[in-house]
Short mmCIF file of C-alpha atoms in Angstrom, two decimals:
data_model
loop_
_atom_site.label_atom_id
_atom_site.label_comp_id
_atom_site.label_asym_id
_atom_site.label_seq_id
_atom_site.Cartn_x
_atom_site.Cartn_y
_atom_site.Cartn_z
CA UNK A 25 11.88 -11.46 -13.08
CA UNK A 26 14.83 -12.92 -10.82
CA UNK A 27 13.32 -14.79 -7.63
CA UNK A 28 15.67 -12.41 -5.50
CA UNK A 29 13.88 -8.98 -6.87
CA UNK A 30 13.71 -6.78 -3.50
CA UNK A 31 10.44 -4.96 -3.33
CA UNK A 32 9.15 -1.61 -2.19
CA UNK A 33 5.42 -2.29 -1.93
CA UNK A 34 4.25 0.92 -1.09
CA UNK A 35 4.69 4.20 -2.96
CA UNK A 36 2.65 7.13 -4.93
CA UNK A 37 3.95 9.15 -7.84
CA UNK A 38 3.02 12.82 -8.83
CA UNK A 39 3.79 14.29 -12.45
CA UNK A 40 6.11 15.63 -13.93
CA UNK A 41 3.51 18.49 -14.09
CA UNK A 42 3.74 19.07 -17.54
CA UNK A 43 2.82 15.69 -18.46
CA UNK A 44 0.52 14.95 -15.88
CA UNK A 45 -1.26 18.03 -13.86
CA UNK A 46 -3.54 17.66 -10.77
CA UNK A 47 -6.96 19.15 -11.91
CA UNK A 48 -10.27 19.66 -10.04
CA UNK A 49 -9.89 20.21 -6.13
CA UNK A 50 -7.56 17.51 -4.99
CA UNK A 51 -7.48 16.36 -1.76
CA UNK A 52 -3.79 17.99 -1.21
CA UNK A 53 -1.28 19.22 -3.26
CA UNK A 54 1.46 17.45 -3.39
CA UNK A 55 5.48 18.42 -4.52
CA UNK A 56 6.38 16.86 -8.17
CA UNK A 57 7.84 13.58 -7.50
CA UNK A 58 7.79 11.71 -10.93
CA UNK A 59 8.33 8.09 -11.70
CA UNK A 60 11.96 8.95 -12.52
CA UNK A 61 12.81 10.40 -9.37
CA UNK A 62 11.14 7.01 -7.46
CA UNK A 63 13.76 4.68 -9.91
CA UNK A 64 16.51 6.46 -8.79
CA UNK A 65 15.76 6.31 -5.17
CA UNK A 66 15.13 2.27 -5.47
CA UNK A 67 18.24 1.88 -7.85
CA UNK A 68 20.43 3.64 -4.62
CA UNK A 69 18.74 1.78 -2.02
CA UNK A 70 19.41 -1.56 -4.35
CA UNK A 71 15.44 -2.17 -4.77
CA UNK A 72 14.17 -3.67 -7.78
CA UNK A 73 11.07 -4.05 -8.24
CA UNK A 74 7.53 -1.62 -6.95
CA UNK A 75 4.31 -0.80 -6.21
CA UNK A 76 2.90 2.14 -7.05
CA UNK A 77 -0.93 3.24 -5.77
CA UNK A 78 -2.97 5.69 -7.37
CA UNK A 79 -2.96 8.58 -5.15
CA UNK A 80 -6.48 10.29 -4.40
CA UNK A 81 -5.29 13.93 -5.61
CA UNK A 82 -5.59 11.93 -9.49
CA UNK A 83 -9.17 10.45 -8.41
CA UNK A 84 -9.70 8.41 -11.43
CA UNK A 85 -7.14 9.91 -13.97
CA UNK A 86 -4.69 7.17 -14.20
CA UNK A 87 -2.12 8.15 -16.82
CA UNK A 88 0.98 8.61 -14.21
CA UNK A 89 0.01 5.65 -12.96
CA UNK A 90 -0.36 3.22 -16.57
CA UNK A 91 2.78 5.21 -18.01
CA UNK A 92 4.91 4.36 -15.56
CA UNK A 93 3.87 0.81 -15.59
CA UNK A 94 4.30 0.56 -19.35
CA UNK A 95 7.58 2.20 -19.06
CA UNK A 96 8.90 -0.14 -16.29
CA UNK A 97 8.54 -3.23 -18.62
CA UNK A 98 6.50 -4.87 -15.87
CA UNK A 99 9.04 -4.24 -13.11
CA UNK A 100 6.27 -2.53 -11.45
CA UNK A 101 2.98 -2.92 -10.26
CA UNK A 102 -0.34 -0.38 -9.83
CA UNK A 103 -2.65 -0.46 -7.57
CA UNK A 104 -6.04 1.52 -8.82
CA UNK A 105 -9.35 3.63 -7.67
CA UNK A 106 -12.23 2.20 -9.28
CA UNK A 107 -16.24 2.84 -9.07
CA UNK A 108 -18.95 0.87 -10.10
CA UNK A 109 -19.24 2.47 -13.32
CA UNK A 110 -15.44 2.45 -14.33
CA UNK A 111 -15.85 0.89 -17.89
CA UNK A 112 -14.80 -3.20 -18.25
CA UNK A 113 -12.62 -1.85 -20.98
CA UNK A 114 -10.39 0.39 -18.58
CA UNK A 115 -9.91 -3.06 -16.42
CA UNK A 116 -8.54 -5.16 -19.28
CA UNK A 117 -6.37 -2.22 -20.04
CA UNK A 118 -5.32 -1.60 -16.69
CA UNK A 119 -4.27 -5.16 -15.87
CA UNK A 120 -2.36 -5.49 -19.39
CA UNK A 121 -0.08 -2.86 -17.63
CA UNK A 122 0.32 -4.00 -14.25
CA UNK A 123 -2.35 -3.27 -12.03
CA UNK A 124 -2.84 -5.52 -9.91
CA UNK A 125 -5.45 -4.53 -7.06
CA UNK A 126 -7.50 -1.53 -6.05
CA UNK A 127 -7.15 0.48 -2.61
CA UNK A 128 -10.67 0.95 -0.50
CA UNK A 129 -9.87 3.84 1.00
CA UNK A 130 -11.73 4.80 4.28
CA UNK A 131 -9.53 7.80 5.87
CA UNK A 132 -11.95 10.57 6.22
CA UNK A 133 -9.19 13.02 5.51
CA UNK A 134 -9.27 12.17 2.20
CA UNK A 135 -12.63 12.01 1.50
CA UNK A 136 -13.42 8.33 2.13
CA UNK A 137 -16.03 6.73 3.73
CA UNK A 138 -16.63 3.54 4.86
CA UNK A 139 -19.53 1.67 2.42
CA UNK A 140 -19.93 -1.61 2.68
CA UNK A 141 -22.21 -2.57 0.07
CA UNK A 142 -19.73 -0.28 -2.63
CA UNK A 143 -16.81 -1.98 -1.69
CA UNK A 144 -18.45 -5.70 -1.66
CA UNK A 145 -19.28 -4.31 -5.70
CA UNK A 146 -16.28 -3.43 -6.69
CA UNK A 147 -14.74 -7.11 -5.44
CA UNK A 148 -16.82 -8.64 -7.40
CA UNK A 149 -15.42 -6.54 -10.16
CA UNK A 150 -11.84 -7.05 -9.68
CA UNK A 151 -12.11 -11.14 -8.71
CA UNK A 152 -11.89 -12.54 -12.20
CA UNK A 153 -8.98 -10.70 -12.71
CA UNK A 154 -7.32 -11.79 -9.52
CA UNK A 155 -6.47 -8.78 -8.12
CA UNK A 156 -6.39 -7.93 -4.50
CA UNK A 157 -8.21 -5.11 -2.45
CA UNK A 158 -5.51 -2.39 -0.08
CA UNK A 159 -7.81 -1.75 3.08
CA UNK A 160 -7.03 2.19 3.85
CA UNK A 161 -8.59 2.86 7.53
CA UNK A 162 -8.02 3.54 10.63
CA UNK A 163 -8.21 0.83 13.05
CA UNK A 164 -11.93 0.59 13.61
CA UNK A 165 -12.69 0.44 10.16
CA UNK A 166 -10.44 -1.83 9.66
CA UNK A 167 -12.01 -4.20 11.95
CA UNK A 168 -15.26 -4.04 10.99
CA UNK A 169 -14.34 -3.90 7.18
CA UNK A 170 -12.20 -6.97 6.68
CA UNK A 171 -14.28 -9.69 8.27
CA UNK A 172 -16.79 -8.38 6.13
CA UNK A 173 -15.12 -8.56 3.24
CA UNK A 174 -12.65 -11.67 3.51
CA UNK A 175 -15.36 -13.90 2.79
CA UNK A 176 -15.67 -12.59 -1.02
CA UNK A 177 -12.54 -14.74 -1.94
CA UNK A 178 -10.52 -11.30 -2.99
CA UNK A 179 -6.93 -10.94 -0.89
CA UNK A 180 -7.02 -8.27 1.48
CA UNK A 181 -4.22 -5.87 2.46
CA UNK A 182 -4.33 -3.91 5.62
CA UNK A 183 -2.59 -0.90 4.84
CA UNK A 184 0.19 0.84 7.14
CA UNK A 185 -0.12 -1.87 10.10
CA UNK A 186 -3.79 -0.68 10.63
CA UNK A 187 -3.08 2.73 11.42
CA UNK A 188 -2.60 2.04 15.37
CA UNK A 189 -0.76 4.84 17.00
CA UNK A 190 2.38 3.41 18.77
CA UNK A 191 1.77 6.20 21.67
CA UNK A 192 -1.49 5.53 22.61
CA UNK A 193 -0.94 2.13 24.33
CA UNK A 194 -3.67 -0.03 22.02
CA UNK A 195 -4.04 -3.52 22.04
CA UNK A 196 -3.42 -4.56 18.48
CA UNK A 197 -4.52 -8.32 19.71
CA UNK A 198 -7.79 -7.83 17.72
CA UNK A 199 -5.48 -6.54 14.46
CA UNK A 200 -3.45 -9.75 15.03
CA UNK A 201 -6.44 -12.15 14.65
CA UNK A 202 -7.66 -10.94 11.38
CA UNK A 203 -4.46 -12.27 10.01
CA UNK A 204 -5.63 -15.91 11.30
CA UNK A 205 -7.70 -15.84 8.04
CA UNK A 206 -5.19 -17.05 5.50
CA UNK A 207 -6.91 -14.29 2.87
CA UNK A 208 -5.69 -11.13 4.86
CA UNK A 209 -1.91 -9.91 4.55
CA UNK A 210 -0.74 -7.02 6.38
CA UNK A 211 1.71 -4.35 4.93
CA UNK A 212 4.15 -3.13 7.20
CA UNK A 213 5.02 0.21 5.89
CA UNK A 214 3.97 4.04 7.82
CA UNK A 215 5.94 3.07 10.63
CA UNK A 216 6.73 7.03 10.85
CA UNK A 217 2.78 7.62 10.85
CA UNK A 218 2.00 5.53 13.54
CA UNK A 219 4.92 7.23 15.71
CA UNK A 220 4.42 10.48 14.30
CA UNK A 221 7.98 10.51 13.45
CA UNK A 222 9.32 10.26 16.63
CA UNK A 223 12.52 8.60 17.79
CA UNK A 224 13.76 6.93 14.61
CA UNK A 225 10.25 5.17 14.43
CA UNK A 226 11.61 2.28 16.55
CA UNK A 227 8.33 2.97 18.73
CA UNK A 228 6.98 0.56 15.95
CA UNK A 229 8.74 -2.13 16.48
CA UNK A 230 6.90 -4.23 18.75
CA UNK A 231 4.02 -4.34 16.50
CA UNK A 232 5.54 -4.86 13.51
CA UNK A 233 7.48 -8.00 15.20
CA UNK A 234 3.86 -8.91 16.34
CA UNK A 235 2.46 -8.71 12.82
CA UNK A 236 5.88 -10.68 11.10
CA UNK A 237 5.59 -13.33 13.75
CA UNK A 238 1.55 -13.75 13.08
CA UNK A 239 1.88 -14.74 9.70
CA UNK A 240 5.36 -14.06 7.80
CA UNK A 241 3.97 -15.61 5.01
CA UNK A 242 1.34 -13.08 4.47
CA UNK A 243 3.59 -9.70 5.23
CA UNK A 244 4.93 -7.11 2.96
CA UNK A 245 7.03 -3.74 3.30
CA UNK A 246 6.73 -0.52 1.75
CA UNK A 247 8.49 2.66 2.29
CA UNK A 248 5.44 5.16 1.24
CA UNK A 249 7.88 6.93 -0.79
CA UNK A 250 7.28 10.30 -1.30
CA UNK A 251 5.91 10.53 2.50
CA UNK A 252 3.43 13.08 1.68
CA UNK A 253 0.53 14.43 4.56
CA UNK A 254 2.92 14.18 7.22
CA UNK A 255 3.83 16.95 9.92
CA UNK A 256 7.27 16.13 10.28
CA UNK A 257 10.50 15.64 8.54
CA UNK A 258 10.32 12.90 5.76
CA UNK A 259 11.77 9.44 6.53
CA UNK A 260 14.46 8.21 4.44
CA UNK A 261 13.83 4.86 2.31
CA UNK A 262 17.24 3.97 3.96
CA UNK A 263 15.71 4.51 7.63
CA UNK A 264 12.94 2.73 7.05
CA UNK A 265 14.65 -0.10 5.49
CA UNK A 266 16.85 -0.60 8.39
CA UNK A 267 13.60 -0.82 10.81
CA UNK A 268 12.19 -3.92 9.02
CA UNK A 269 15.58 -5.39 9.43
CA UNK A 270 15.38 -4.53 12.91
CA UNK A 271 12.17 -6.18 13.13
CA UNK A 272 12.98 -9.17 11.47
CA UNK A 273 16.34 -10.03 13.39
CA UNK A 274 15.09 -12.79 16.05
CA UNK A 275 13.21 -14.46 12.48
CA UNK A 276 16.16 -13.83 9.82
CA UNK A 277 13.86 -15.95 7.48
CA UNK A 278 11.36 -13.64 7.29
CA UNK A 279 13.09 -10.95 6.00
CA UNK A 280 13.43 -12.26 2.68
CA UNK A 281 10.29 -14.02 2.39
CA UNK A 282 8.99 -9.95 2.96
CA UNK A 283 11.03 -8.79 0.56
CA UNK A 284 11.05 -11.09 -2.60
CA UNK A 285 8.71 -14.42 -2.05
CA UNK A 286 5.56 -12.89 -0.73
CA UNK A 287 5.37 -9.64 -2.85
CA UNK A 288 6.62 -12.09 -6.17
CA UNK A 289 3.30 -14.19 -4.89
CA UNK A 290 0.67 -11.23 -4.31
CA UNK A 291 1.81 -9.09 -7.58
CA UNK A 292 3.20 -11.12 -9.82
#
């Protein structure tokens, strides 16, 4: 893949229906947004390469997920859910395709939990296949989770900037110092969650400055394309593009060290 690939690092994908139903009791019901529909939004917005993590309404059913890997022709990455028990076999298969990490996720909304001693097993699982671990939590999981966790020589990824609401006046100094350990990266995308969609999201950018300035080596951007769970109009891809240029205009070398060289480093 070209060195100057742009990269959306963040997104979910949900059927087409037919081909690939929610069963069970998910933990929301999403609208249909299928891999096509996510191309054609990156194609407009001139992105070319993705990530796309399992979202928890498929649990463990990953066929969305390893289709539209295979159908990309490795111009995308997956990020997986995985249990103790989720057979070596699936693994192999699963990084032949693209996946390239598994998310923890924490958020007690949908249905995580932190567990320590689960999560410490299933790094050990994915660390001879060099994938990374996404760190889904809200802040005070977060911190207690990654320095944990960082010394089990897996990559971690905080997840949406560590989930600190931009209204509420929090010191993210504590957020800041986990990226002093060169094994945690931070990705900069839910800017519209932490603001609760507010104001153009620019509420956001005095952390997200914070976070590029911290270690700009270590950031990446997503646009959590298709937006779902939220309580206020979506965000446009566009919009939230524009923010991280915002945020990276005093450091113009950052932005494409976001974009292309440390997302080509991470996934691949």
């Amino acid at each position: 893949m070209p060195t100057n690939d742009i990269w959306d690092c963040h997104t979910h994908i949900f059927g087409p229906w037919k081909d690939f139903p929610l069963t069970g009791n998910p933990t929301y019901r999403p609208e249909e947004a299928p891999f096509s529909a996510l191309r054609a939004v990156h194609a407009r917005c001139g992105i070319t390469r993705g990530v796309i993590v399992q979202a928890t309404p498929y649990r463990d059913d990953h066929g969305a997920l390893l289709a539209a890997l295979e159908a990309s022709a490795g111009a995308y990455r997956g990020i997986a859910l995985i249990d103790r028990d989720t057979p070596e076999e699936t693994l192999d298969n699963m990084h032949r395709l693209g996946v390239r990490g598994i998310r923890l996720g924490m958020m007690k909304h949908l249905a995580g939990k932190p567990d320590l001693d689960g999560m410490r097993a299933l790094l050990r699982r994915i660390r001879p296949y060099g994938w990374h671990a996404l760190v889904h939590a809200d802040l005070l999981d977060v911190l207690e989770a990654v320095p944990a966790l960082a010394p089990h020589g897996v990559p971690l990824v905080i997840d949406h900037m560590g989930r600190i609401p931009a209204d509420e006046d929090q010191d993210p100094t504590p957020l800041l110092r986990l990226l002093d350990d060169p094994c945690v990266w931070m990705k900069i995308s839910g800017a519209d969650r932490i603001t609760r969609g507010h104001d153009g999201y620019r509420a956001a950018l005095p952390l997200m400055r914070r976070l590029i300035a911290r270690a700009p080596d270590r950031i990446l951007w997503g646009s959590d394309w298709p937006h779902v769970n939220i309580a206020y109009a979506r965000p446009s891809v566009d919009t939230l593009f524009d923010l991280l240029r915002q945020a990276c205009a005093d450091t113009p070398a950052a932005l494409p060290a976001i974009l292309s060289a440390n997302p080509a480093r991470l996934y691949g």
